[in-house]
CSV table of C-alpha atoms in Angstrom, one decimal:
chain,number,residue,atom,x,y,z
R,736,UNK,CA,-16.8,-38.7,11.8
R,737,UNK,CA,-18.6,-37.6,8.7
R,738,UNK,CA,-18.7,-34.1,7.2
R,739,UNK,CA,-22.3,-33.7,8.5
R,740,UNK,CA,-21.4,-34.7,12.1
R,741,UNK,CA,-18.1,-32.8,12.6
R,742,UNK,CA,-18.7,-30.0,15.0
R,743,UNK,CA,-18.7,-26.6,13.2
R,744,UNK,CA,-19.6,-24.3,16.2
R,745,UNK,CA,-16.8,-25.3,18.5
R,746,UNK,CA,-15.7,-23.0,21.4
R,747,UNK,CA,-12.6,-21.5,19.7
R,748,UNK,CA,-14.5,-20.8,16.5
R,749,UNK,CA,-17.2,-19.0,18.4
R,750,UNK,CA,-14.6,-16.9,20.2
R,751,UNK,CA,-12.9,-15.8,17.0
R,752,UNK,CA,-16.3,-15.0,15.5
R,753,UNK,CA,-17.1,-12.7,18.5
R,754,UNK,CA,-13.7,-11.1,18.5
R,755,UNK,CA,-13.9,-10.5,14.7
R,756,UNK,CA,-17.3,-8.8,15.2
R,757,UNK,CA,-16.0,-6.5,17.8
R,758,UNK,CA,-13.0,-5.4,15.8
R,759,UNK,CA,-15.1,-4.6,12.7
R,760,UNK,CA,-17.8,-3.0,14.9
R,761,UNK,CA,-15.3,-0.7,16.6
R,762,UNK,CA,-13.6,0.3,13.3
R,763,UNK,CA,-16.8,0.8,11.3
R,764,UNK,CA,-18.6,2.6,14.1
R,765,UNK,CA,-16.7,5.7,13.0
R,766,UNK,CA,-16.9,5.2,9.2
R,767,UNK,CA,-20.0,7.2,8.3
R,768,UNK,CA,-19.3,9.9,10.9
R,769,UNK,CA,-15.7,10.7,10.0
R,770,UNK,CA,-16.5,12.8,6.9
R,771,UNK,CA,-18.9,14.8,9.0
R,772,UNK,CA,-16.3,15.1,11.8
R,773,UNK,CA,-13.6,16.3,9.4
R,774,UNK,CA,-16.0,18.7,7.8
R,775,UNK,CA,-17.4,20.2,11.0
R,776,UNK,CA,-14.4,20.2,13.2
R,777,UNK,CA,-11.6,20.8,10.8
R,778,UNK,CA,-13.5,22.4,7.9
R,779,UNK,CA,-11.9,19.9,5.5
R,780,UNK,CA,-12.9,20.1,1.8
R,781,UNK,CA,-14.3,17.1,0.0
R,782,UNK,CA,-11.1,16.1,-1.7
R,783,UNK,CA,-9.2,16.5,1.6
R,784,UNK,CA,-11.7,14.3,3.4
R,785,UNK,CA,-11.1,11.7,0.7
R,786,UNK,CA,-7.3,11.9,1.1
R,787,UNK,CA,-7.5,11.6,4.9
R,788,UNK,CA,-9.9,8.7,4.9
R,789,UNK,CA,-8.0,6.8,2.2
R,790,UNK,CA,-4.8,6.8,4.3
R,791,UNK,CA,-5.8,3.8,6.5
R,792,UNK,CA,-6.4,1.6,3.5
R,793,UNK,CA,-2.8,2.4,2.3
R,794,UNK,CA,-1.2,1.3,5.5
R,795,UNK,CA,-3.6,-1.7,5.9
R,796,UNK,CA,-2.5,-2.7,2.4
R,797,UNK,CA,1.2,-2.4,3.3
R,798,UNK,CA,0.8,-4.4,6.5
R,799,UNK,CA,-1.3,-7.2,5.2
R,800,UNK,CA,1.4,-9.1,3.2
R,801,UNK,CA,3.8,-9.0,6.2
R,802,UNK,CA,0.9,-10.1,8.4
R,803,UNK,CA,0.2,-13.1,6.2
R,804,UNK,CA,3.9,-14.0,6.4
R,805,UNK,CA,4.0,-13.6,10.2
R,806,UNK,CA,0.9,-15.8,10.8
R,807,UNK,CA,2.3,-18.5,8.5
R,808,UNK,CA,5.7,-18.5,10.1
R,809,UNK,CA,5.2,-17.8,13.8
R,810,UNK,CA,2.8,-18.9,16.5
R,811,UNK,CA,-0.5,-17.4,15.5
R,812,UNK,CA,-1.9,-16.6,18.9
R,813,UNK,CA,1.1,-14.4,19.7
R,814,UNK,CA,0.8,-12.5,16.5
R,815,UNK,CA,-2.9,-12.2,17.1
R,816,UNK,CA,-2.6,-10.7,20.6
R,817,UNK,CA,0.1,-8.2,19.7
R,818,UNK,CA,-1.7,-6.9,16.6
R,819,UNK,CA,-5.1,-6.8,18.5
R,820,UNK,CA,-3.5,-4.8,21.3
R,821,UNK,CA,-2.0,-2.2,19.0
R,822,UNK,CA,-5.3,-2.0,17.1
R,823,UNK,CA,-7.2,-1.4,20.4
R,824,UNK,CA,-4.9,1.3,21.7
R,825,UNK,CA,-5.0,3.4,18.5
R,826,UNK,CA,-8.6,4.4,19.2
R,827,UNK,CA,-7.4,6.6,22.0
R,828,UNK,CA,-5.4,8.5,19.4
R,829,UNK,CA,-8.6,9.9,17.8
R,830,UNK,CA,-9.4,11.6,21.1
R,831,UNK,CA,-6.0,13.3,21.3
R,832,UNK,CA,-5.8,14.4,17.7
R,833,UNK,CA,-6.4,18.2,17.9
R,834,UNK,CA,-5.5,19.1,14.4
R,835,UNK,CA,-6.4,17.8,10.9
R,836,UNK,CA,-2.7,16.7,10.4
R,837,UNK,CA,-2.6,14.8,13.7
R,838,UNK,CA,-6.0,13.2,12.9
R,839,UNK,CA,-4.8,12.2,9.4
R,840,UNK,CA,-1.6,10.6,11.0
R,841,UNK,CA,-3.6,8.6,13.5
R,842,UNK,CA,-6.2,7.4,11.0
R,843,UNK,CA,-3.5,6.4,8.5
R,844,UNK,CA,-1.4,4.5,11.1
R,845,UNK,CA,-4.5,2.8,12.5
R,846,UNK,CA,-4.8,1.0,9.2
R,847,UNK,CA,-1.7,-1.0,9.9
R,848,UNK,CA,-2.9,-3.0,13.0
R,849,UNK,CA,-6.4,-3.2,11.4
R,850,UNK,CA,-4.9,-4.9,8.4
R,851,UNK,CA,-2.8,-7.2,10.5
R,852,UNK,CA,-5.5,-8.3,13.0
R,853,UNK,CA,-8.0,-9.1,10.3
R,854,UNK,CA,-5.5,-11.5,8.6
R,855,UNK,CA,-4.4,-13.1,12.0
R,856,UNK,CA,-8.0,-13.6,13.3
R,857,UNK,CA,-9.4,-15.0,10.0
R,858,UNK,CA,-6.4,-17.4,9.7
R,859,UNK,CA,-7.0,-18.6,13.3
R,860,UNK,CA,-10.6,-19.2,12.4
R,861,UNK,CA,-9.6,-21.4,9.5
R,862,UNK,CA,-7.3,-23.4,11.8
R,863,UNK,CA,-10.0,-24.2,14.3
R,864,UNK,CA,-12.6,-25.3,11.7
R,865,UNK,CA,-12.9,-29.0,10.8
R,866,UNK,CA,-11.5,-29.4,7.3
R,867,UNK,CA,-14.7,-31.0,5.9
R,868,UNK,CA,-16.7,-27.9,6.9
R,869,UNK,CA,-14.2,-25.2,6.1
R,870,UNK,CA,-16.0,-23.7,3.1
R,871,UNK,CA,-19.2,-23.4,5.1
R,872,UNK,CA,-17.4,-22.2,8.2
R,873,UNK,CA,-15.6,-19.4,6.4
R,874,UNK,CA,-19.0,-18.3,5.0
R,875,UNK,CA,-20.5,-18.1,8.5
R,876,UNK,CA,-17.3,-16.4,9.8
R,877,UNK,CA,-17.8,-13.6,7.3
R,878,UNK,CA,-21.1,-12.9,9.0
R,879,UNK,CA,-19.2,-11.4,11.9
R,880,UNK,CA,-17.4,-9.1,9.4
R,881,UNK,CA,-20.6,-8.1,7.7
R,882,UNK,CA,-22.6,-7.6,10.8
R,883,UNK,CA,-19.9,-5.4,12.3
R,884,UNK,CA,-19.6,-3.3,9.1
R,885,UNK,CA,-23.4,-3.1,8.7
R,886,UNK,CA,-24.7,-2.5,12.2
R,887,UNK,CA,-21.9,-0.3,13.6
R,888,UNK,CA,-22.5,2.7,11.3
R,889,UNK,CA,-26.2,2.6,12.2
R,890,UNK,CA,-25.3,2.6,15.9
R,891,UNK,CA,-22.7,5.3,15.5
R,892,UNK,CA,-25.1,7.6,13.6
R,893,UNK,CA,-27.9,7.0,16.2
R,894,UNK,CA,-25.7,7.7,19.1
R,895,UNK,CA,-24.3,10.8,17.5
R,896,UNK,CA,-27.8,12.2,16.8
R,897,UNK,CA,-28.7,11.4,20.4
R,898,UNK,CA,-25.6,12.9,22.1
R,899,UNK,CA,-24.0,15.2,19.5
R,900,UNK,CA,-20.7,14.0,20.8
R,901,UNK,CA,-17.9,12.5,18.6
R,902,UNK,CA,-15.8,11.9,21.7
R,903,UNK,CA,-18.3,9.5,23.1
R,904,UNK,CA,-18.2,7.6,19.8
R,905,UNK,CA,-14.4,7.3,20.0
R,906,UNK,CA,-14.6,6.1,23.6
R,907,UNK,CA,-17.2,3.5,22.7
R,908,UNK,CA,-15.0,2.2,19.9
R,909,UNK,CA,-12.1,1.9,22.2
R,910,UNK,CA,-14.2,-0.1,24.8
R,911,UNK,CA,-15.6,-2.5,22.2
R,912,UNK,CA,-12.1,-3.2,20.8
R,913,UNK,CA,-11.0,-3.9,24.3
R,914,UNK,CA,-13.8,-6.6,24.6
R,915,UNK,CA,-12.5,-8.3,21.5
R,916,UNK,CA,-9.0,-8.3,22.8
R,917,UNK,CA,-10.2,-9.9,26.0
R,918,UNK,CA,-12.1,-12.6,24.1
R,919,UNK,CA,-9.2,-13.5,21.9
R,920,UNK,CA,-6.9,-13.8,24.9
R,921,UNK,CA,-8.9,-16.8,26.1
R,922,UNK,CA,-8.4,-18.9,22.9
R,923,UNK,CA,-6.8,-22.3,23.4
R,924,UNK,CA,-4.8,-23.1,20.3
R,925,UNK,CA,-2.6,-26.1,19.7
R,926,UNK,CA,1.1,-25.1,19.1
R,927,UNK,CA,1.9,-25.2,15.4
R,928,UNK,CA,5.2,-26.8,14.3
R,929,UNK,CA,7.2,-23.9,12.8
R,930,UNK,CA,9.6,-24.9,10.1
R,931,UNK,CA,12.6,-22.6,10.6
R,932,UNK,CA,14.8,-24.2,7.9
R,933,UNK,CA,14.4,-24.6,4.2
R,934,UNK,CA,12.0,-21.7,3.8
R,935,UNK,CA,12.9,-19.2,1.1
R,936,UNK,CA,11.5,-15.7,1.4
R,937,UNK,CA,9.8,-15.0,-1.9
R,938,UNK,CA,7.1,-12.8,-3.2
R,939,UNK,CA,4.6,-15.7,-2.9
R,940,UNK,CA,5.1,-15.7,0.9
R,941,UNK,CA,3.6,-12.2,1.0
R,942,UNK,CA,1.1,-12.3,-1.9
R,943,UNK,CA,-0.5,-15.4,-3.4
R,944,UNK,CA,0.5,-15.0,-7.0
R,945,UNK,CA,-2.0,-17.5,-8.3
R,946,UNK,CA,-4.7,-15.4,-6.7
R,947,UNK,CA,-3.9,-12.3,-8.7
R,948,UNK,CA,-7.0,-12.5,-11.0
R,949,UNK,CA,-9.4,-12.8,-8.1
R,950,UNK,CA,-7.5,-10.0,-6.3
R,951,UNK,CA,-7.9,-7.7,-9.3
R,952,UNK,CA,-11.7,-8.3,-9.2
R,953,UNK,CA,-11.8,-7.6,-5.5
R,954,UNK,CA,-10.1,-4.2,-6.0
R,955,UNK,CA,-13.1,-3.2,-8.1
R,956,UNK,CA,-15.6,-4.3,-5.5
R,957,UNK,CA,-13.7,-2.6,-2.7
R,958,UNK,CA,-13.6,0.6,-4.7
R,959,UNK,CA,-17.4,0.6,-4.9
R,960,UNK,CA,-18.0,0.0,-1.2
R,961,UNK,CA,-15.3,2.6,-0.3
R,962,UNK,CA,-17.1,5.3,-2.2
R,963,UNK,CA,-20.5,4.3,-0.9
R,964,UNK,CA,-19.7,3.8,2.8
R,965,UNK,CA,-17.8,7.0,3.2
R,966,UNK,CA,-20.0,9.4,1.2
R,967,UNK,CA,-23.4,7.9,1.8
R,968,UNK,CA,-24.2,10.1,4.8
R,969,UNK,CA,-23.2,13.4,3.1
R,970,UNK,CA,-24.9,12.4,-0.2
R,971,UNK,CA,-28.1,11.5,1.7
R,972,UNK,CA,-28.0,14.8,3.6
R,973,UNK,CA,-26.9,17.2,0.9
R,974,UNK,CA,-28.4,15.7,-2.3
R,975,UNK,CA,-31.3,13.5,-1.3
R,976,UNK,CA,-32.3,15.5,1.8
R,977,UNK,CA,-32.5,12.2,3.8
R,978,UNK,CA,-31.2,13.4,7.1
R,979,UNK,CA,-31.9,10.4,9.2
R,980,UNK,CA,-31.7,7.6,6.7
R,981,UNK,CA,-28.1,6.5,6.8
R,982,UNK,CA,-28.5,4.3,9.9
R,983,UNK,CA,-31.6,2.6,8.4
R,984,UNK,CA,-29.6,2.1,5.1
R,985,UNK,CA,-26.9,0.2,7.0
R,986,UNK,CA,-29.4,-1.9,9.0
R,987,UNK,CA,-31.2,-2.9,5.7
R,988,UNK,CA,-27.7,-3.8,4.3
R,989,UNK,CA,-27.2,-6.0,7.3
R,990,UNK,CA,-30.4,-7.9,6.7
R,991,UNK,CA,-29.3,-8.5,3.1
R,992,UNK,CA,-25.9,-9.7,4.3
R,993,UNK,CA,-27.3,-12.1,6.9
R,994,UNK,CA,-29.9,-13.5,4.5
R,995,UNK,CA,-27.4,-14.2,1.8
R,996,UNK,CA,-24.9,-15.8,4.1
R,997,UNK,CA,-27.5,-18.2,5.4
R,998,UNK,CA,-28.9,-18.8,2.0
R,999,UNK,CA,-25.5,-19.4,0.5
R,1000,UNK,CA,-24.3,-21.8,3.2
R,1001,UNK,CA,-25.5,-24.9,1.4
R,1002,UNK,CA,-23.8,-23.9,-1.9
R,1003,UNK,CA,-20.6,-23.3,0.0
R,1004,UNK,CA,-20.9,-26.7,1.7
R,1005,UNK,CA,-21.3,-28.3,-1.7
R,1006,UNK,CA,-18.3,-26.5,-3.1
R,1007,UNK,CA,-20.2,-24.3,-5.6
R,1008,UNK,CA,-17.9,-21.3,-5.0
R,1009,UNK,CA,-17.8,-19.9,-8.5
R,1010,UNK,CA,-21.6,-20.0,-8.6
R,1011,UNK,CA,-21.9,-18.0,-5.3
R,1012,UNK,CA,-19.3,-15.5,-6.4
R,1013,UNK,CA,-20.9,-14.8,-9.8
R,1014,UNK,CA,-24.4,-14.6,-8.4
R,1015,UNK,CA,-23.3,-12.2,-5.7
R,1016,UNK,CA,-21.5,-9.7,-7.9
R,1017,UNK,CA,-24.3,-9.5,-10.3
R,1018,UNK,CA,-26.8,-8.7,-7.6
R,1019,UNK,CA,-24.4,-6.0,-6.2
R,1020,UNK,CA,-24.1,-4.4,-9.7
R,1021,UNK,CA,-27.9,-4.1,-9.8
R,1022,UNK,CA,-27.8,-2.6,-6.3
R,1023,UNK,CA,-25.2,0.1,-7.1
R,1024,UNK,CA,-27.0,1.0,-10.3
R,1025,UNK,CA,-30.3,1.3,-8.5
R,1026,UNK,CA,-28.8,3.6,-5.9
R,1027,UNK,CA,-27.8,6.3,-8.4
R,1028,UNK,CA,-30.3,5.6,-11.2
R,1029,UNK,CA,-33.4,5.9,-8.9
R,1030,UNK,CA,-32.6,9.0,-6.7
R,1031,UNK,CA,-35.5,8.5,-4.3
R,1032,UNK,CA,-36.3,6.5,-1.2
R,1033,UNK,CA,-37.0,3.3,-3.2
R,1034,UNK,CA,-33.6,3.4,-4.9
R,1035,UNK,CA,-31.9,4.5,-1.7
R,1036,UNK,CA,-33.2,1.7,0.5
R,1037,UNK,CA,-33.6,-0.9,-2.2
R,1038,UNK,CA,-29.9,-0.6,-3.1
R,1039,UNK,CA,-29.1,-1.5,0.5
R,1040,UNK,CA,-30.9,-4.8,0.2
R,1041,UNK,CA,-29.3,-5.7,-3.1
R,1042,UNK,CA,-25.8,-4.7,-2.1
R,1043,UNK,CA,-26.1,-6.6,1.1
R,1044,UNK,CA,-27.3,-9.7,-0.7
R,1045,UNK,CA,-24.6,-9.4,-3.3
R,1046,UNK,CA,-21.7,-8.9,-0.9
R,1047,UNK,CA,-22.9,-11.7,1.4
R,1048,UNK,CA,-22.7,-14.2,-1.5
R,1049,UNK,CA,-19.6,-12.8,-3.1
R,1050,UNK,CA,-17.2,-12.4,-0.1
R,1051,UNK,CA,-17.1,-16.0,1.3
R,1052,UNK,CA,-16.9,-17.4,-2.3
R,1053,UNK,CA,-13.9,-15.2,-3.0
R,1054,UNK,CA,-12.2,-15.9,0.3
R,1055,UNK,CA,-12.6,-19.7,-0.2
R,1056,UNK,CA,-11.5,-19.6,-3.8
R,1057,UNK,CA,-8.3,-17.7,-2.9
R,1058,UNK,CA,-7.5,-20.1,0.0
R,1059,UNK,CA,-8.1,-23.1,-2.3
R,1060,UNK,CA,-5.5,-21.7,-4.7
R,1061,UNK,CA,-2.8,-22.0,-2.0
R,1062,UNK,CA,-1.3,-24.8,0.1
R,1063,UNK,CA,-2.2,-25.3,3.8
R,1064,UNK,CA,0.8,-23.3,5.0
R,1065,UNK,CA,-0.2,-20.4,2.8
R,1066,UNK,CA,-3.5,-19.7,4.6
R,1067,UNK,CA,-2.3,-16.5,6.0
R,1068,UNK,CA,-0.9,-15.3,2.7
R,1069,UNK,CA,-4.2,-16.2,0.9
R,1070,UNK,CA,-6.2,-14.3,3.5
R,1071,UNK,CA,-4.0,-11.3,3.3
R,1072,UNK,CA,-4.1,-11.4,-0.5
R,1073,UNK,CA,-7.9,-11.0,-0.8
R,1074,UNK,CA,-8.0,-8.5,2.1
R,1075,UNK,CA,-5.2,-6.4,0.5
R,1076,UNK,CA,-7.2,-6.2,-2.7
R,1077,UNK,CA,-10.3,-5.0,-0.8
R,1078,UNK,CA,-8.1,-2.4,1.0
R,1079,UNK,CA,-6.7,-1.1,-2.2
R,1080,UNK,CA,-10.1,-0.7,-3.6
R,1081,UNK,CA,-11.5,0.9,-0.5
R,1082,UNK,CA,-8.6,3.4,-0.4
R,1083,UNK,CA,-8.7,4.3,-4.0
R,1084,UNK,CA,-12.5,4.6,-3.7
R,1085,UNK,CA,-12.2,7.0,-0.8
R,1086,UNK,CA,-9.7,9.1,-2.7
R,1087,UNK,CA,-11.1,9.1,-6.2
R,1088,UNK,CA,-14.7,9.4,-4.9
R,1089,UNK,CA,-13.8,12.6,-3.0
R,1090,UNK,CA,-12.0,14.1,-6.0
R,1091,UNK,CA,-14.8,13.2,-8.5
R,1092,UNK,CA,-17.4,14.5,-6.0
R,1093,UNK,CA,-15.5,17.8,-5.6
R,1094,UNK,CA,-15.1,18.3,-9.3
R,1095,UNK,CA,-18.3,16.8,-10.8
R,1096,UNK,CA,-20.6,16.2,-7.9
R,1097,UNK,CA,-21.7,13.1,-5.9
R,1098,UNK,CA,-23.8,11.7,-8.8
R,1099,UNK,CA,-20.7,11.4,-11.0
R,1100,UNK,CA,-18.9,9.7,-8.1
R,1101,UNK,CA,-21.6,7.1,-7.7
R,1102,UNK,CA,-21.9,6.5,-11.4
R,1103,UNK,CA,-18.2,5.8,-11.3
R,1104,UNK,CA,-18.8,3.0,-8.8
R,1105,UNK,CA,-21.3,1.4,-11.2
R,1106,UNK,CA,-18.7,1.5,-14.0
R,1107,UNK,CA,-16.0,0.0,-11.8
R,1108,UNK,CA,-18.3,-2.7,-10.5
R,1109,UNK,CA,-19.2,-3.7,-14.0
R,1110,UNK,CA,-15.5,-3.9,-14.8
R,1111,UNK,CA,-15.0,-6.4,-12.0
R,1112,UNK,CA,-18.0,-8.5,-13.2
R,1113,UNK,CA,-16.5,-8.6,-16.7
R,1114,UNK,CA,-13.1,-9.5,-15.4
R,1115,UNK,CA,-14.6,-12.4,-13.3
R,1116,UNK,CA,-16.6,-14.0,-16.0
R,1117,UNK,CA,-14.1,-13.2,-18.7
R,1118,UNK,CA,-11.0,-14.6,-17.0
R,1119,UNK,CA,-10.8,-15.0,-13.2
R,1120,UNK,CA,-13.4,-17.8,-12.9
R,1121,UNK,CA,-11.6,-20.0,-15.4
R,1122,UNK,CA,-8.2,-19.1,-13.9
R,1123,UNK,CA,-9.5,-20.4,-10.6
R,1124,UNK,CA,-10.9,-23.6,-12.0
R,1125,UNK,CA,-7.6,-24.4,-13.8
R,1126,UNK,CA,-5.3,-23.7,-10.7
R,1127,UNK,CA,-7.3,-24.7,-7.6
R,1128,UNK,CA,-5.7,-27.3,-5.4
R,1129,UNK,CA,-8.8,-28.7,-3.8
C-alpha cells in the first residue's frame, strides 16, 4: 500500500482527535474568564491573578516528563484512562473552591493531569497513524488542539455574558471532559510489547536531550500566548474598551488556525518541516506586533488572523521535528518535551505578564511578548533549525 492510499482517517485516529478536542475545549473554556472570576469574586490583584493562573503550567511541566516515561514504558491505554479520569474529576474542584487559596490549589493541581493526558493522547494518536502519513496526521491532529483552544474561550465568554454564571461554565467544562473520557474508553489498541529489562532510567527518558534547541524556542512562543490568552479580555475591556470582542477574537484565531493547518498539510506530507516552522513563527511575530502597535479594531482582530495562521503552521512542524529527533520508543518523551516547553512559556508568561501589567501597564506587557517572540525567531534561524537538520533520525 502506497503513502497516498494508506488510510489516514481510521477509527482510532478519529476517536483520539475527538477526545483531544474535548479535553482542550473543557480546559480553555475557562481561560479568558478566570482573570475576571478571580478579580470579581476574590478581589485579586493583577500580579496575584498572574501567580494563581501560572500555577497549572508549573505542575503540568513537572508531570509531563514522567508522563512521557509512563507512556513509553507501560500500556498506553491504561495510562491514558487513568490520567483522563483525574483530569475530568478536577473540574468539580472549581465549584467547591470557596477561597482564593483553595482555588489556587485546585488550579495548580489541575495542571498535573492536564499535562499527563495531553502527552498520553498525542502519543496514542501517533501510534494509530500509518507511518507514511505520520507528518501529515500529526498536523491534522493539532487541529483538535487548536480548535479547542480557539473556540472554547468564545463559547465561555458568550455563555457567561448570557447567564452571568461562572458555576454554569465550570459544570459545562466537567461535562465536556466526561465526553472525552467516554470516547477514549472505546479505543481499540494493540498491546505493545513492554521491555522490562535492559532499560536504564536516564534523563533522556524524561526529556529528549537532542530536542533542547527546539524546546527553548517553544518556551518563547508559549510565553507570548500565555500573556495574550490570559490578559486579552481584561486588556480589551479596560484599555481598548472592547467589551464584547474577546469571543470574536478567538473565533477569528480559530479561522486562522484551521486555514494554516489545511494549507500546510501538503508541506508536512512532503517533509518540509523547517519551512513550515519558520514561516509560521514569522507570521506570528507580525501578529503580536500588530496587536500592540495598532491599538484599534484593525490591529485587535487582524492580530487574531495572523497569530492563528502562524501557530497553525508552527506547531505541527515543531512537534514533528521533535519526534524525528528521537527513536520510535521515545515518542512519549518527544511529545512531553515540546509540551513541557510550551507549559514553561505559558506559565512564565502568565506570571511575568501580570507583574509587568501591574507595574508598567498592559501595553508594556504586550510589548514584552513581541520581544520574546522575536528572541524565539532569532534562536530558530540562528541555531535550532541547523541543529535539527544535523541530528534528525528520519
